[in-house]
PDB file of N, CA and C in Angstrom:
ATOM      1  N   UNK A  25     201.745  14.137 130.100  1.00 28.00           N
ATOM      2  CA  UNK A  25     200.373  13.789 130.949  1.00 28.00           C
ATOM      3  C   UNK A  25     199.350  13.729 130.425  1.00 28.00           C
ATOM      4  N   UNK A  26     198.323  12.578 130.595  1.00 37.00           N
ATOM      5  CA  UNK A  26     197.024  12.644 130.069  1.00 37.00           C
ATOM      6  C   UNK A  26     196.166  13.208 130.783  1.00 37.00           C
ATOM      7  N   UNK A  27     195.006  13.550 130.304  1.00 41.00           N
ATOM      8  CA  UNK A  27     194.058  14.496 131.143  1.00 41.00           C
ATOM      9  C   UNK A  27     193.729  13.696 132.331  1.00 41.00           C
ATOM     10  N   UNK A  28     193.366  12.504 132.210  1.00 42.00           N
ATOM     11  CA  UNK A  28     192.950  11.459 133.450  1.00 42.00           C
ATOM     12  C   UNK A  28     193.938  11.585 134.665  1.00 42.00           C
ATOM     13  N   UNK A  29     195.176  12.143 134.369  1.00 58.00           N
ATOM     14  CA  UNK A  29     196.275  12.223 135.411  1.00 58.00           C
ATOM     15  C   UNK A  29     196.156  13.486 136.051  1.00 58.00           C
ATOM     16  N   UNK A  30     195.426  14.558 135.571  1.00 84.00           N
ATOM     17  CA  UNK A  30     195.440  15.608 136.564  1.00 84.00           C
ATOM     18  C   UNK A  30     194.545  15.827 137.793  1.00 84.00           C
ATOM     19  N   UNK A  31     195.139  16.291 138.551  1.00 91.00           N
ATOM     20  CA  UNK A  31     194.614  16.199 140.036  1.00 91.00           C
ATOM     21  C   UNK A  31     195.219  17.638 140.899  1.00 91.00           C
ATOM     22  N   UNK A  32     194.216  17.733 141.939  1.00 93.00           N
ATOM     23  CA  UNK A  32     195.000  18.632 142.886  1.00 93.00           C
ATOM     24  C   UNK A  32     195.317  18.076 144.389  1.00 93.00           C
ATOM     25  N   UNK A  33     196.188  18.288 145.009  1.00 95.00           N
ATOM     26  CA  UNK A  33     196.401  17.776 146.049  1.00 95.00           C
ATOM     27  C   UNK A  33     195.216  18.200 147.044  1.00 95.00           C
ATOM     28  N   UNK A  34     195.027  17.384 147.946  1.00 97.00           N
ATOM     29  CA  UNK A  34     193.949  17.668 149.276  1.00 97.00           C
ATOM     30  C   UNK A  34     194.391  18.820 149.961  1.00 97.00           C
ATOM     31  N   UNK A  35     195.551  19.092 149.967  1.00 97.00           N
ATOM     32  CA  UNK A  35     196.279  19.968 150.914  1.00 97.00           C
ATOM     33  C   UNK A  35     195.595  21.501 150.219  1.00 97.00           C
ATOM     34  N   UNK A  36     195.839  21.536 148.757  1.00 94.00           N
ATOM     35  CA  UNK A  36     195.336  22.538 147.966  1.00 94.00           C
ATOM     36  C   UNK A  36     194.014  22.761 148.109  1.00 94.00           C
ATOM     37  N   UNK A  37     193.131  21.713 148.047  1.00 95.00           N
ATOM     38  CA  UNK A  37     191.831  21.785 148.007  1.00 95.00           C
ATOM     39  C   UNK A  37     191.179  22.227 149.460  1.00 95.00           C
ATOM     40  N   UNK A  38     191.995  22.113 150.468  1.00 96.00           N
ATOM     41  CA  UNK A  38     191.680  22.337 151.869  1.00 96.00           C
ATOM     42  C   UNK A  38     191.829  23.844 151.891  1.00 96.00           C
ATOM     43  N   UNK A  39     192.756  24.225 151.357  1.00 93.00           N
ATOM     44  CA  UNK A  39     193.102  25.818 151.376  1.00 93.00           C
ATOM     45  C   UNK A  39     192.153  26.507 150.532  1.00 93.00           C
ATOM     46  N   UNK A  40     191.590  26.039 149.505  1.00 90.00           N
ATOM     47  CA  UNK A  40     190.675  26.546 148.480  1.00 90.00           C
ATOM     48  C   UNK A  40     189.479  26.697 149.173  1.00 90.00           C
ATOM     49  N   UNK A  41     188.935  25.430 149.700  1.00 90.00           N
ATOM     50  CA  UNK A  41     187.694  25.720 150.447  1.00 90.00           C
ATOM     51  C   UNK A  41     187.714  26.364 152.089  1.00 90.00           C
ATOM     52  N   UNK A  42     188.997  26.905 152.586  1.00 91.00           N
ATOM     53  CA  UNK A  42     188.991  27.194 153.945  1.00 91.00           C
ATOM     54  C   UNK A  42     188.600  26.404 154.870  1.00 91.00           C
ATOM     55  N   UNK A  43     189.040  25.001 154.887  1.00 93.00           N
ATOM     56  CA  UNK A  43     189.075  24.152 155.764  1.00 93.00           C
ATOM     57  C   UNK A  43     190.237  23.420 156.178  1.00 93.00           C
ATOM     58  N   UNK A  44     190.255  22.978 157.296  1.00 97.00           N
ATOM     59  CA  UNK A  44     191.487  22.584 157.847  1.00 97.00           C
ATOM     60  C   UNK A  44     191.691  21.111 157.105  1.00 97.00           C
ATOM     61  N   UNK A  45     193.072  20.878 156.759  1.00 97.00           N
ATOM     62  CA  UNK A  45     193.390  19.662 155.946  1.00 97.00           C
ATOM     63  C   UNK A  45     192.758  18.240 156.439  1.00 97.00           C
ATOM     64  N   UNK A  46     193.030  18.271 157.986  1.00 97.00           N
ATOM     65  CA  UNK A  46     192.556  16.887 158.623  1.00 97.00           C
ATOM     66  C   UNK A  46     191.040  16.861 158.624  1.00 97.00           C
ATOM     67  N   UNK A  47     190.156  18.046 158.417  1.00 96.00           N
ATOM     68  CA  UNK A  47     188.801  17.889 158.275  1.00 96.00           C
ATOM     69  C   UNK A  47     188.384  17.544 156.992  1.00 96.00           C
ATOM     70  N   UNK A  48     189.291  17.965 155.943  1.00 97.00           N
ATOM     71  CA  UNK A  48     188.728  17.666 154.561  1.00 97.00           C
ATOM     72  C   UNK A  48     189.245  16.112 154.497  1.00 97.00           C
ATOM     73  N   UNK A  49     190.261  15.719 155.080  1.00 98.00           N
ATOM     74  CA  UNK A  49     190.552  14.147 154.814  1.00 98.00           C
ATOM     75  C   UNK A  49     189.532  13.287 155.376  1.00 98.00           C
ATOM     76  N   UNK A  50     188.793  13.916 156.719  1.00 97.00           N
ATOM     77  CA  UNK A  50     187.918  13.194 157.256  1.00 97.00           C
ATOM     78  C   UNK A  50     186.373  13.165 156.271  1.00 97.00           C
ATOM     79  N   UNK A  51     186.305  14.062 155.661  1.00 95.00           N
ATOM     80  CA  UNK A  51     185.218  14.253 154.901  1.00 95.00           C
ATOM     81  C   UNK A  51     185.299  13.301 153.495  1.00 95.00           C
ATOM     82  N   UNK A  52     186.877  13.437 153.007  1.00 96.00           N
ATOM     83  CA  UNK A  52     187.098  12.360 151.615  1.00 96.00           C
ATOM     84  C   UNK A  52     187.100  10.950 151.943  1.00 96.00           C
ATOM     85  N   UNK A  53     187.507  10.836 153.448  1.00 97.00           N
ATOM     86  CA  UNK A  53     187.282   9.113 153.725  1.00 97.00           C
ATOM     87  C   UNK A  53     185.788   8.768 153.870  1.00 97.00           C
ATOM     88  N   UNK A  54     185.000   9.621 154.244  1.00 94.00           N
ATOM     89  CA  UNK A  54     183.528   9.148 154.511  1.00 94.00           C
ATOM     90  C   UNK A  54     183.222   9.363 153.004  1.00 94.00           C
ATOM     91  N   UNK A  55     183.366  10.144 151.992  1.00 94.00           N
ATOM     92  CA  UNK A  55     183.049  10.039 150.584  1.00 94.00           C
ATOM     93  C   UNK A  55     183.663   8.635 149.985  1.00 94.00           C
ATOM     94  N   UNK A  56     184.893   8.390 150.263  1.00 95.00           N
ATOM     95  CA  UNK A  56     185.220   7.450 149.673  1.00 95.00           C
ATOM     96  C   UNK A  56     184.478   5.950 150.467  1.00 95.00           C
ATOM     97  N   UNK A  57     184.104   5.992 151.426  1.00 94.00           N
ATOM     98  CA  UNK A  57     183.374   4.700 152.011  1.00 94.00           C
ATOM     99  C   UNK A  57     182.093   4.749 151.389  1.00 94.00           C
ATOM    100  N   UNK A  58     181.406   5.745 151.219  1.00 92.00           N
ATOM    101  CA  UNK A  58     180.107   5.894 150.565  1.00 92.00           C
ATOM    102  C   UNK A  58     180.043   5.259 149.249  1.00 92.00           C
ATOM    103  N   UNK A  59     181.156   5.710 148.649  1.00 91.00           N
ATOM    104  CA  UNK A  59     181.267   5.310 146.852  1.00 91.00           C
ATOM    105  C   UNK A  59     181.524   3.918 147.001  1.00 91.00           C
ATOM    106  N   UNK A  60     182.463   3.388 148.105  1.00 91.00           N
ATOM    107  CA  UNK A  60     182.419   2.351 148.011  1.00 91.00           C
ATOM    108  C   UNK A  60     181.417   1.252 148.187  1.00 91.00           C
ATOM    109  N   UNK A  61     180.523   1.517 148.988  1.00 92.00           N
ATOM    110  CA  UNK A  61     179.114   0.771 149.300  1.00 92.00           C
ATOM    111  C   UNK A  61     178.232   1.051 148.074  1.00 92.00           C
ATOM    112  N   UNK A  62     178.385   2.040 147.505  1.00 90.00           N
ATOM    113  CA  UNK A  62     177.877   2.132 146.172  1.00 90.00           C
ATOM    114  C   UNK A  62     178.295   1.435 144.998  1.00 90.00           C
ATOM    115  N   UNK A  63     179.230   0.588 145.152  1.00 92.00           N
ATOM    116  CA  UNK A  63     180.051   0.284 144.135  1.00 92.00           C
ATOM    117  C   UNK A  63     180.508   1.211 143.064  1.00 92.00           C
ATOM    118  N   UNK A  64     180.948   2.269 143.426  1.00 89.00           N
ATOM    119  CA  UNK A  64     181.195   3.751 142.364  1.00 89.00           C
ATOM    120  C   UNK A  64     182.705   3.463 142.804  1.00 89.00           C
ATOM    121  N   UNK A  65     183.709   3.663 141.491  1.00 91.00           N
ATOM    122  CA  UNK A  65     185.077   3.780 141.802  1.00 91.00           C
ATOM    123  C   UNK A  65     185.517   4.946 142.449  1.00 91.00           C
ATOM    124  N   UNK A  66     186.365   4.906 143.409  1.00 91.00           N
ATOM    125  CA  UNK A  66     186.808   6.083 144.061  1.00 91.00           C
ATOM    126  C   UNK A  66     187.766   6.860 143.504  1.00 91.00           C
ATOM    127  N   UNK A  67     188.463   5.963 142.401  1.00 92.00           N
ATOM    128  CA  UNK A  67     189.685   6.371 141.788  1.00 92.00           C
ATOM    129  C   UNK A  67     189.270   7.444 140.646  1.00 92.00           C
ATOM    130  N   UNK A  68     188.141   7.705 140.338  1.00 91.00           N
ATOM    131  CA  UNK A  68     187.727   8.500 139.424  1.00 91.00           C
ATOM    132  C   UNK A  68     187.538  10.100 140.099  1.00 91.00           C
ATOM    133  N   UNK A  69     187.259   9.686 141.490  1.00 94.00           N
ATOM    134  CA  UNK A  69     187.439  11.048 142.259  1.00 94.00           C
ATOM    135  C   UNK A  69     188.643  11.252 143.314  1.00 94.00           C
ATOM    136  N   UNK A  70     188.847  10.257 143.969  1.00 96.00           N
ATOM    137  CA  UNK A  70     190.112  10.584 144.795  1.00 96.00           C
ATOM    138  C   UNK A  70     191.081   9.295 144.911  1.00 96.00           C
ATOM    139  N   UNK A  71     192.120   9.658 144.852  1.00 96.00           N
ATOM    140  CA  UNK A  71     193.405   8.716 144.949  1.00 96.00           C
ATOM    141  C   UNK A  71     194.193   8.878 146.290  1.00 96.00           C
ATOM    142  N   UNK A  72     194.476   8.032 146.870  1.00 96.00           N
ATOM    143  CA  UNK A  72     195.224   7.851 148.286  1.00 96.00           C
ATOM    144  C   UNK A  72     196.643   8.570 147.853  1.00 96.00           C
ATOM    145  N   UNK A  73     197.182   9.215 148.691  1.00 96.00           N
ATOM    146  CA  UNK A  73     198.622   9.396 148.404  1.00 96.00           C
ATOM    147  C   UNK A  73     199.221  10.142 149.615  1.00 96.00           C
ATOM    148  N   UNK A  74     200.550  10.263 149.696  1.00 97.00           N
ATOM    149  CA  UNK A  74     201.297  11.033 150.798  1.00 97.00           C
ATOM    150  C   UNK A  74     202.022  12.150 150.432  1.00 97.00           C
ATOM    151  N   UNK A  75     202.549  12.967 151.630  1.00 96.00           N
ATOM    152  CA  UNK A  75     203.492  13.833 151.323  1.00 96.00           C
ATOM    153  C   UNK A  75     204.755  13.768 152.582  1.00 96.00           C
ATOM    154  N   UNK A  76     205.460  14.520 152.377  1.00 96.00           N
ATOM    155  CA  UNK A  76     206.519  14.857 153.512  1.00 96.00           C
ATOM    156  C   UNK A  76     206.374  16.137 153.898  1.00 96.00           C
ATOM    157  N   UNK A  77     206.176  16.194 155.372  1.00 94.00           N
ATOM    158  CA  UNK A  77     205.867  17.472 156.220  1.00 94.00           C
ATOM    159  C   UNK A  77     207.300  18.137 156.429  1.00 94.00           C
ATOM    160  N   UNK A  78     207.092  19.220 157.137  1.00 94.00           N
ATOM    161  CA  UNK A  78     208.585  19.925 157.489  1.00 94.00           C
ATOM    162  C   UNK A  78     209.230  19.075 158.184  1.00 94.00           C
ATOM    163  N   UNK A  79     208.869  18.164 159.039  1.00 96.00           N
ATOM    164  CA  UNK A  79     209.669  17.448 159.888  1.00 96.00           C
ATOM    165  C   UNK A  79     210.253  15.902 159.203  1.00 96.00           C
ATOM    166  N   UNK A  80     209.827  15.919 157.841  1.00 96.00           N
ATOM    167  CA  UNK A  80     210.329  14.896 157.006  1.00 96.00           C
ATOM    168  C   UNK A  80     209.691  13.371 157.432  1.00 96.00           C
ATOM    169  N   UNK A  81     208.177  13.550 157.886  1.00 96.00           N
ATOM    170  CA  UNK A  81     207.418  12.705 158.260  1.00 96.00           C
ATOM    171  C   UNK A  81     206.436  12.445 156.887  1.00 96.00           C
ATOM    172  N   UNK A  82     206.279  11.250 156.840  1.00 97.00           N
ATOM    173  CA  UNK A  82     205.071  10.934 155.771  1.00 97.00           C
ATOM    174  C   UNK A  82     203.897  11.162 156.473  1.00 97.00           C
ATOM    175  N   UNK A  83     202.952  12.088 155.527  1.00 97.00           N
ATOM    176  CA  UNK A  83     201.845  12.084 155.974  1.00 97.00           C
ATOM    177  C   UNK A  83     200.746  11.731 154.904  1.00 97.00           C
ATOM    178  N   UNK A  84     199.346  11.280 155.189  1.00 97.00           N
ATOM    179  CA  UNK A  84     198.529  11.032 154.000  1.00 97.00           C
ATOM    180  C   UNK A  84     197.857  12.299 153.702  1.00 97.00           C
ATOM    181  N   UNK A  85     197.511  12.317 152.418  1.00 97.00           N
ATOM    182  CA  UNK A  85     196.852  13.320 151.451  1.00 97.00           C
ATOM    183  C   UNK A  85     195.902  12.424 150.587  1.00 97.00           C
ATOM    184  N   UNK A  86     195.197  13.197 149.318  1.00 97.00           N
ATOM    185  CA  UNK A  86     194.335  12.693 148.649  1.00 97.00           C
ATOM    186  C   UNK A  86     194.783  13.522 147.253  1.00 97.00           C
ATOM    187  N   UNK A  87     195.020  12.561 146.178  1.00 97.00           N
ATOM    188  CA  UNK A  87     195.082  13.418 144.907  1.00 97.00           C
ATOM    189  C   UNK A  87     193.520  13.601 144.447  1.00 97.00           C
ATOM    190  N   UNK A  88     192.926  14.545 144.437  1.00 96.00           N
ATOM    191  CA  UNK A  88     191.423  14.939 144.060  1.00 96.00           C
ATOM    192  C   UNK A  88     191.550  15.380 142.550  1.00 96.00           C
ATOM    193  N   UNK A  89     190.694  14.708 141.868  1.00 93.00           N
ATOM    194  CA  UNK A  89     190.623  14.587 140.271  1.00 93.00           C
ATOM    195  C   UNK A  89     189.321  15.856 140.124  1.00 93.00           C
ATOM    196  N   UNK A  90     189.280  16.146 138.839  1.00 89.00           N
ATOM    197  CA  UNK A  90     188.509  17.250 138.581  1.00 89.00           C
ATOM    198  C   UNK A  90     187.236  17.042 138.980  1.00 89.00           C
ATOM    199  N   UNK A  91     186.956  15.542 138.844  1.00 90.00           N
ATOM    200  CA  UNK A  91     185.546  15.206 139.284  1.00 90.00           C
ATOM    201  C   UNK A  91     185.431  15.113 140.698  1.00 90.00           C
ATOM    202  N   UNK A  92     186.425  14.943 141.279  1.00 93.00           N
ATOM    203  CA  UNK A  92     186.464  14.896 142.876  1.00 93.00           C
ATOM    204  C   UNK A  92     186.220  16.176 143.313  1.00 93.00           C
ATOM    205  N   UNK A  93     186.851  17.022 142.577  1.00 91.00           N
ATOM    206  CA  UNK A  93     186.507  18.683 143.071  1.00 91.00           C
ATOM    207  C   UNK A  93     185.051  19.118 142.834  1.00 91.00           C
ATOM    208  N   UNK A  94     184.439  18.512 141.783  1.00 88.00           N
ATOM    209  CA  UNK A  94     183.162  18.819 141.658  1.00 88.00           C
ATOM    210  C   UNK A  94     182.283  18.089 142.582  1.00 88.00           C
ATOM    211  N   UNK A  95     182.913  16.888 143.042  1.00 89.00           N
ATOM    212  CA  UNK A  95     181.832  16.264 144.181  1.00 89.00           C
ATOM    213  C   UNK A  95     181.922  17.170 145.140  1.00 89.00           C
ATOM    214  N   UNK A  96     183.153  17.596 145.700  1.00 92.00           N
ATOM    215  CA  UNK A  96     183.489  18.305 146.902  1.00 92.00           C
ATOM    216  C   UNK A  96     182.754  19.699 146.686  1.00 92.00           C
ATOM    217  N   UNK A  97     182.888  20.239 145.647  1.00 87.00           N
ATOM    218  CA  UNK A  97     181.922  21.599 145.389  1.00 87.00           C
ATOM    219  C   UNK A  97     180.408  21.497 145.500  1.00 87.00           C
ATOM    220  N   UNK A  98     179.952  20.226 145.043  1.00 83.00           N
ATOM    221  CA  UNK A  98     178.565  20.258 145.334  1.00 83.00           C
ATOM    222  C   UNK A  98     178.092  19.951 146.866  1.00 83.00           C
ATOM    223  N   UNK A  99     179.298  19.675 147.569  1.00 84.00           N
ATOM    224  CA  UNK A  99     178.713  19.386 148.914  1.00 84.00           C
ATOM    225  C   UNK A  99     178.898  20.828 149.933  1.00 84.00           C
ATOM    226  N   UNK A 100     179.397  21.903 149.009  1.00 82.00           N
ATOM    227  CA  UNK A 100     179.449  23.385 149.765  1.00 82.00           C
ATOM    228  C   UNK A 100     178.145  24.127 149.325  1.00 82.00           C
ATOM    229  N   UNK A 101     178.065  24.908 150.017  1.00 76.00           N
ATOM    230  CA  UNK A 101     176.960  25.917 149.687  1.00 76.00           C
ATOM    231  C   UNK A 101     177.247  27.340 149.907  1.00 76.00           C
ATOM    232  N   UNK A 102     176.407  28.076 149.337  1.00 81.00           N
ATOM    233  CA  UNK A 102     176.454  29.618 149.416  1.00 81.00           C
ATOM    234  C   UNK A 102     177.807  30.140 148.713  1.00 81.00           C
ATOM    235  N   UNK A 103     178.839  30.991 149.293  1.00 82.00           N
ATOM    236  CA  UNK A 103     180.061  31.859 148.871  1.00 82.00           C
ATOM    237  C   UNK A 103     181.060  30.684 148.710  1.00 82.00           C
ATOM    238  N   UNK A 104     181.050  29.909 149.662  1.00 81.00           N
ATOM    239  CA  UNK A 104     182.266  29.000 149.646  1.00 81.00           C
ATOM    240  C   UNK A 104     182.171  28.016 148.544  1.00 81.00           C
ATOM    241  N   UNK A 105     181.136  27.551 148.106  1.00 78.00           N
ATOM    242  CA  UNK A 105     180.618  26.717 147.127  1.00 78.00           C
ATOM    243  C   UNK A 105     181.254  27.297 145.497  1.00 78.00           C
ATOM    244  N   UNK A 106     180.896  28.596 145.442  1.00 83.00           N
ATOM    245  CA  UNK A 106     181.039  29.243 144.295  1.00 83.00           C
ATOM    246  C   UNK A 106     182.606  29.687 144.139  1.00 83.00           C
ATOM    247  N   UNK A 107     182.917  30.129 145.292  1.00 84.00           N
ATOM    248  CA  UNK A 107     184.536  30.356 145.248  1.00 84.00           C
ATOM    249  C   UNK A 107     185.509  29.292 144.860  1.00 84.00           C
ATOM    250  N   UNK A 108     184.826  28.171 145.837  1.00 84.00           N
ATOM    251  CA  UNK A 108     185.886  27.073 145.329  1.00 84.00           C
ATOM    252  C   UNK A 108     185.637  26.366 143.877  1.00 84.00           C
ATOM    253  N   UNK A 109     184.487  26.268 143.310  1.00 84.00           N
ATOM    254  CA  UNK A 109     184.268  26.062 142.069  1.00 84.00           C
ATOM    255  C   UNK A 109     184.999  26.838 141.016  1.00 84.00           C
ATOM    256  N   UNK A 110     184.985  28.072 141.060  1.00 86.00           N
ATOM    257  CA  UNK A 110     185.620  28.895 140.179  1.00 86.00           C
ATOM    258  C   UNK A 110     187.280  28.625 140.291  1.00 86.00           C
ATOM    259  N   UNK A 111     187.662  28.675 141.801  1.00 86.00           N
ATOM    260  CA  UNK A 111     189.138  28.326 141.797  1.00 86.00           C
ATOM    261  C   UNK A 111     189.467  27.104 141.334  1.00 86.00           C
ATOM    262  N   UNK A 112     188.768  25.979 141.529  1.00 83.00           N
ATOM    263  CA  UNK A 112     189.235  24.490 140.626  1.00 83.00           C
ATOM    264  C   UNK A 112     189.180  24.768 139.298  1.00 83.00           C
ATOM    265  N   UNK A 113     188.214  25.260 138.868  1.00 83.00           N
ATOM    266  CA  UNK A 113     188.128  25.573 137.425  1.00 83.00           C
ATOM    267  C   UNK A 113     189.441  25.956 136.760  1.00 83.00           C
ATOM    268  N   UNK A 114     189.675  27.222 137.178  1.00 85.00           N
ATOM    269  CA  UNK A 114     190.849  28.054 136.869  1.00 85.00           C
ATOM    270  C   UNK A 114     192.337  27.217 137.151  1.00 85.00           C
ATOM    271  N   UNK A 115     192.342  26.298 138.461  1.00 81.00           N
ATOM    272  CA  UNK A 115     193.501  25.561 138.666  1.00 81.00           C
ATOM    273  C   UNK A 115     193.556  24.344 137.349  1.00 81.00           C
ATOM    274  N   UNK A 116     192.572  23.754 137.201  1.00 78.00           N
ATOM    275  CA  UNK A 116     192.552  22.717 136.002  1.00 78.00           C
ATOM    276  C   UNK A 116     192.893  23.211 134.575  1.00 78.00           C
ATOM    277  N   UNK A 117     192.398  24.626 134.504  1.00 78.00           N
ATOM    278  CA  UNK A 117     192.619  25.364 133.233  1.00 78.00           C
ATOM    279  C   UNK A 117     194.229  25.652 133.177  1.00 78.00           C
ATOM    280  N   UNK A 118     194.749  25.825 134.170  1.00 74.00           N
ATOM    281  CA  UNK A 118     196.083  26.430 133.953  1.00 74.00           C
ATOM    282  C   UNK A 118     197.103  25.433 133.957  1.00 74.00           C
ATOM    283  N   UNK A 119     196.634  24.155 134.599  1.00 66.00           N
ATOM    284  CA  UNK A 119     197.274  22.740 134.437  1.00 66.00           C
ATOM    285  C   UNK A 119     197.296  22.275 132.878  1.00 66.00           C
ATOM    286  N   UNK A 120     196.115  22.404 132.562  1.00 66.00           N
ATOM    287  CA  UNK A 120     195.942  21.910 131.141  1.00 66.00           C
ATOM    288  C   UNK A 120     196.698  22.656 130.048  1.00 66.00           C
ATOM    289  N   UNK A 121     196.970  24.063 130.348  1.00 68.00           N
ATOM    290  CA  UNK A 121     197.790  24.869 129.586  1.00 68.00           C
ATOM    291  C   UNK A 121     199.105  24.537 129.403  1.00 68.00           C
ATOM    292  N   UNK A 122     199.805  23.940 130.640  1.00 63.00           N
ATOM    293  CA  UNK A 122     201.201  23.404 130.801  1.00 63.00           C
ATOM    294  C   UNK A 122     201.813  22.329 129.622  1.00 63.00           C
TER     295      UNK A 122
END
């Protein structure tokens, strides 16, 4: 895989930031809309995706790139922002070592 393909699933990101996945999806959709209005490529940050839940239903999620994680981290303040930044940096370092 190339570096450009590395990402975290938005469910992982939601867990890292201590937020309900549905709330993070709402936030990401808002960011995507705002990026579009600014004519900035959302794919540099967030890529729409899906997953199968425990009832085998297809559910929405996003693939969040490192830039997307940085974008989300910049929206967080205090300990949550610091903790998430450290966690996603570690996650991408581990991914890169594979």
